[in-house]
Coordinates of N, CA, C and O in Angstrom, one line a residue:
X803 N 0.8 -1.2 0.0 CA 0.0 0.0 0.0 C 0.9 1.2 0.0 O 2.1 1.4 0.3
X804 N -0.3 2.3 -0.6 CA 1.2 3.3 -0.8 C 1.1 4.3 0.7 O 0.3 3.9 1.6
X805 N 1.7 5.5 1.0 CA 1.9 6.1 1.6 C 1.4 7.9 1.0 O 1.9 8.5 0.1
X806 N 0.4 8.1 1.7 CA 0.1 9.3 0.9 C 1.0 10.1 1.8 O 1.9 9.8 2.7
X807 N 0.5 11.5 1.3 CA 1.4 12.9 1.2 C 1.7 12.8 2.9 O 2.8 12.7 3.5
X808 N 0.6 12.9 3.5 CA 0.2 13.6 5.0 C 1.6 12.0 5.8 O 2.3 12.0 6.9
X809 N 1.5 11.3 5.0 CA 2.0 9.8 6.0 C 3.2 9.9 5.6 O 4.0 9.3 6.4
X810 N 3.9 10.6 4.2 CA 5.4 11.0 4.2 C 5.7 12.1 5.5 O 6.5 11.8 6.3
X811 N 5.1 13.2 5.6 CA 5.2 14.2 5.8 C 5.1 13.7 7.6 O 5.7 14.2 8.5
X812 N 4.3 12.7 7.6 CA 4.4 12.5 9.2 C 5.6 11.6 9.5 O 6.1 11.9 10.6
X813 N 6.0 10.8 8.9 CA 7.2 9.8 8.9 C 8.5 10.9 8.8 O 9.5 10.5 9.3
X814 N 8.6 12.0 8.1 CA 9.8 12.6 8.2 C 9.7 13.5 8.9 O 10.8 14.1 8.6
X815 N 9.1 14.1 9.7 CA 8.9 14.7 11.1 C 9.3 13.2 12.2 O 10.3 13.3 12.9
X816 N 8.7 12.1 12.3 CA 9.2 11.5 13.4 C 10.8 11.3 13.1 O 11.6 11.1 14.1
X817 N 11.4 11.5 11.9 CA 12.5 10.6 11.6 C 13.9 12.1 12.0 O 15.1 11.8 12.2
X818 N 13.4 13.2 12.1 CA 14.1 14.5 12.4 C 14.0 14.9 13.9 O 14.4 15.9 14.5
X819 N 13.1 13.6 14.6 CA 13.0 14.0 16.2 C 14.0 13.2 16.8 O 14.4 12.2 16.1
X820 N 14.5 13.2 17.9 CA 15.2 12.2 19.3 C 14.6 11.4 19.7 O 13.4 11.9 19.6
X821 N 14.6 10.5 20.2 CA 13.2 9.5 20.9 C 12.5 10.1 22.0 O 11.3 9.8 22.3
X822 N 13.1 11.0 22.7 CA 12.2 11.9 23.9 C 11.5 12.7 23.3 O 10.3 12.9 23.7
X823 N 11.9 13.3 22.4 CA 11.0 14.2 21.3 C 9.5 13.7 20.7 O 8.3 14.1 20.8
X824 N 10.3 12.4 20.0 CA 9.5 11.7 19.8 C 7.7 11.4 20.6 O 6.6 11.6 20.1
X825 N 8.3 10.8 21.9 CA 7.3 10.7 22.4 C 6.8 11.7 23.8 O 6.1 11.8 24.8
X826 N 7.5 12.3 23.0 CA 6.7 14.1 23.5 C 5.4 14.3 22.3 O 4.2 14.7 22.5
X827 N 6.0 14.0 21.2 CA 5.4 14.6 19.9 C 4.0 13.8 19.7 O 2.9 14.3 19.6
X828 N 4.3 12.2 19.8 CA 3.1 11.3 19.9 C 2.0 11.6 20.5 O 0.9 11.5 20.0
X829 N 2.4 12.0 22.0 CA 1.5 12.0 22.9 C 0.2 13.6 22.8 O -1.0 13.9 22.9
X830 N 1.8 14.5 22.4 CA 0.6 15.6 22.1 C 0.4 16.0 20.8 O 0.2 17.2 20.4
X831 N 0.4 15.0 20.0 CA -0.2 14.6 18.4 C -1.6 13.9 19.4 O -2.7 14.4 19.1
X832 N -1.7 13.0 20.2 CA -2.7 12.2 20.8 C -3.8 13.1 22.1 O -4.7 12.7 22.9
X833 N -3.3 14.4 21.6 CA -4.2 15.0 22.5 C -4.0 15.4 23.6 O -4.9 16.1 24.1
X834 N -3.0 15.2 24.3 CA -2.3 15.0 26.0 C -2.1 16.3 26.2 O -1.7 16.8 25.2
X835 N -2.1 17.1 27.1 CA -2.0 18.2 28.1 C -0.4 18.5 28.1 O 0.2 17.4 27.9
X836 N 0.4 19.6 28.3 CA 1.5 19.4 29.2 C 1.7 19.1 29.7 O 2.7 18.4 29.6
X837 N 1.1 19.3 30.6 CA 1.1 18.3 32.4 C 0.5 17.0 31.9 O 0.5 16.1 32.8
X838 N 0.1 16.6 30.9 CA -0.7 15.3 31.1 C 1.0 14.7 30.7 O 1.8 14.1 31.5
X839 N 1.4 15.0 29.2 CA 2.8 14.7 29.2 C 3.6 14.5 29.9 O 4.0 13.4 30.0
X840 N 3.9 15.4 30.6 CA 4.7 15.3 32.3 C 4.9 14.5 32.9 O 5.9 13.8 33.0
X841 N 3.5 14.2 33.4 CA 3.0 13.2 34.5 C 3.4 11.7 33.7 O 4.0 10.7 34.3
X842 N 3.0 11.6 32.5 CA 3.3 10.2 31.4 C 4.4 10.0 31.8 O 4.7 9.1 32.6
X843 N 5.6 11.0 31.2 CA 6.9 10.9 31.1 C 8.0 11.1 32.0 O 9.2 11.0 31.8
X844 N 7.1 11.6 33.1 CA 8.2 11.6 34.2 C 8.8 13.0 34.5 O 9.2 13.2 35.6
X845 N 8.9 14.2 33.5 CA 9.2 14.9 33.4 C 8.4 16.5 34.1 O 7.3 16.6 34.6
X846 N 9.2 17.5 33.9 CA 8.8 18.8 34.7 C 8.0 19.2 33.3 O 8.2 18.8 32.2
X847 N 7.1 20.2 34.0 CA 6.2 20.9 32.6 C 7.2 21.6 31.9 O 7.2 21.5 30.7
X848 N 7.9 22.3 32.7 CA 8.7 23.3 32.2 C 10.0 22.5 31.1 O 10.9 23.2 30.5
X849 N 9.9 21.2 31.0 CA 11.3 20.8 30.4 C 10.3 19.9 29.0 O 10.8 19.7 27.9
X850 N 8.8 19.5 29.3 CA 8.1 19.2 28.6 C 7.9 20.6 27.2 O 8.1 20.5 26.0
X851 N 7.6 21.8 27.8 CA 7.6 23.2 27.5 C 8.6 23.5 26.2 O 8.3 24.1 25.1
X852 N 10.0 22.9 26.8 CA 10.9 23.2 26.1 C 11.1 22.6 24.8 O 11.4 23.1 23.8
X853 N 10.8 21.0 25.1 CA 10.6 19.5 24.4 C 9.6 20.4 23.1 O 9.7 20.5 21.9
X854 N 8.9 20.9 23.7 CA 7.6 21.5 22.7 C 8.3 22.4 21.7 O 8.2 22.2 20.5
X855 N 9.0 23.3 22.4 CA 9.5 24.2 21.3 C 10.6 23.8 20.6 O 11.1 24.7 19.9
X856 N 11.0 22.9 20.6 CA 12.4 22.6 20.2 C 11.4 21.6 18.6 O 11.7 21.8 17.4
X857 N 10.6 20.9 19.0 CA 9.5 20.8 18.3 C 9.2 21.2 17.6 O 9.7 20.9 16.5
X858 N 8.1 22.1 17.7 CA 7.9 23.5 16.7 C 9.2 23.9 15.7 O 8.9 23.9 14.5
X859 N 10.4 24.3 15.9 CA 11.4 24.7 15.7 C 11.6 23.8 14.4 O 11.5 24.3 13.2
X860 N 12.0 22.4 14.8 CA 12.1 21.4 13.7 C 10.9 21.5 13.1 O 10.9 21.3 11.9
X861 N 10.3 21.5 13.4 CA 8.9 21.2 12.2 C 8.8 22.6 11.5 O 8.2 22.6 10.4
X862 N 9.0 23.3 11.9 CA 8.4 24.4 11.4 C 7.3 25.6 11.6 O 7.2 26.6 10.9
X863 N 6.4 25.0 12.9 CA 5.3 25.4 13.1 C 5.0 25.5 14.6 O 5.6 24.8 15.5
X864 N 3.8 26.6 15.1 CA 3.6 26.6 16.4 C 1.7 25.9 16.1 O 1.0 25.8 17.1
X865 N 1.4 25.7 15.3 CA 0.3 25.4 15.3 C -0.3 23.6 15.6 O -0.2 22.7 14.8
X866 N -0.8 23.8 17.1 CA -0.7 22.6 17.5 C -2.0 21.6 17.3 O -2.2 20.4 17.5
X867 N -3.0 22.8 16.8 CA -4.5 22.0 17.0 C -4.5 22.0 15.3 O -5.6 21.7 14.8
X868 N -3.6 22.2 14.6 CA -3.8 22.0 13.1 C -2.4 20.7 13.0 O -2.4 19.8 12.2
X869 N -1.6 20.7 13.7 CA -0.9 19.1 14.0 C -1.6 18.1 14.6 O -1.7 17.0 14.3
X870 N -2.0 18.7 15.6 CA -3.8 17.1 15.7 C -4.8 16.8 15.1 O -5.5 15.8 15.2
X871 N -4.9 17.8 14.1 CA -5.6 17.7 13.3 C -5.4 16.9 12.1 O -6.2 16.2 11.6
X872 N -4.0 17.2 11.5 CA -3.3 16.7 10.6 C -2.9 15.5 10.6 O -2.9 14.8 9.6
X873 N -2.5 14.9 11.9 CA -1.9 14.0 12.2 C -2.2 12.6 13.3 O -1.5 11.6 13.3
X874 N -3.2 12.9 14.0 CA -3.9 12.2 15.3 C -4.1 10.8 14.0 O -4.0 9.7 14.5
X875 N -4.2 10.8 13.6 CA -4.8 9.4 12.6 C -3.5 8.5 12.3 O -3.6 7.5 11.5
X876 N -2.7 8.7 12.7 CA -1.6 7.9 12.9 C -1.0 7.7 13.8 O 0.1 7.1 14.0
X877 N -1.9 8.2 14.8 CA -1.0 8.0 16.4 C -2.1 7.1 16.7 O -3.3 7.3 16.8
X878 N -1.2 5.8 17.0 CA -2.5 4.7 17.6 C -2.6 4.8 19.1 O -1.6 5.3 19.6
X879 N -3.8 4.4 19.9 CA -3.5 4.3 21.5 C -2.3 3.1 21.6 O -1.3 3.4 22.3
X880 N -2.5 2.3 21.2 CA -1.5 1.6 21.5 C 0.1 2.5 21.1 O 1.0 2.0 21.9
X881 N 0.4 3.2 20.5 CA 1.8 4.1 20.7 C 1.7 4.9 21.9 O 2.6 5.4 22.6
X882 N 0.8 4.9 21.9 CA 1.2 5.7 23.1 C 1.2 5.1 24.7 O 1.7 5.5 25.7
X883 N 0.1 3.9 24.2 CA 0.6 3.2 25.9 C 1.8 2.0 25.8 O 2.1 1.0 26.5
X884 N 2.3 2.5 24.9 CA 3.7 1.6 24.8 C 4.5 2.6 25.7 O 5.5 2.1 26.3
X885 N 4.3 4.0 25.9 CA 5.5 4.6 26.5 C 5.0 4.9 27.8 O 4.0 5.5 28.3
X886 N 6.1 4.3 28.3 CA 6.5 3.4 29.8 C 7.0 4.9 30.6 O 7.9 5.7 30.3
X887 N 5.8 5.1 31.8 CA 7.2 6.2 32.6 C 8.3 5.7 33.4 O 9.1 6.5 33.9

């Protein structure tokens, strides 16, 4: 099966992140809070905060409810209850 536009475009964004990034990115691709992040990952809001912008930065964009929008259809629940705090 092929890979359309939106499923390159999501695959080379995961592939330009760190794995902490990463599942910073998943989770609030999946809707998750800061603090919801946080609490998942173990982490301070404020370092989640950063994780965000550094985010943004590489992608290109601050627009996060048009990245859930764009992209929630690839984030399965199961990716994200694979990550373990």
């Amino acid at each position: 099966m092929e890979q359309t536009e939106e499923e390159k475009a999501f695959q080379a964004i995961l592939q330009g992140l760190t794995e902490r990034e990463k599942s910073v990115f998943v989770l609030m691709i999946g809707g998750y809070t800061n603090l919801q992040i946080a609490d998942r990952l173990c982490l301070s809001n404020g370092t989640v905060k950063n994780y965000i912008s550094i985010i943004y930065e590489k992608i290109g964009t601050k627009e996060r409810n048009a990245l859930i929008m764009k992209y929630s259809r690839f984030v399965q629940e199961s990716d994200i209850s694979l990550m373990e705090k």
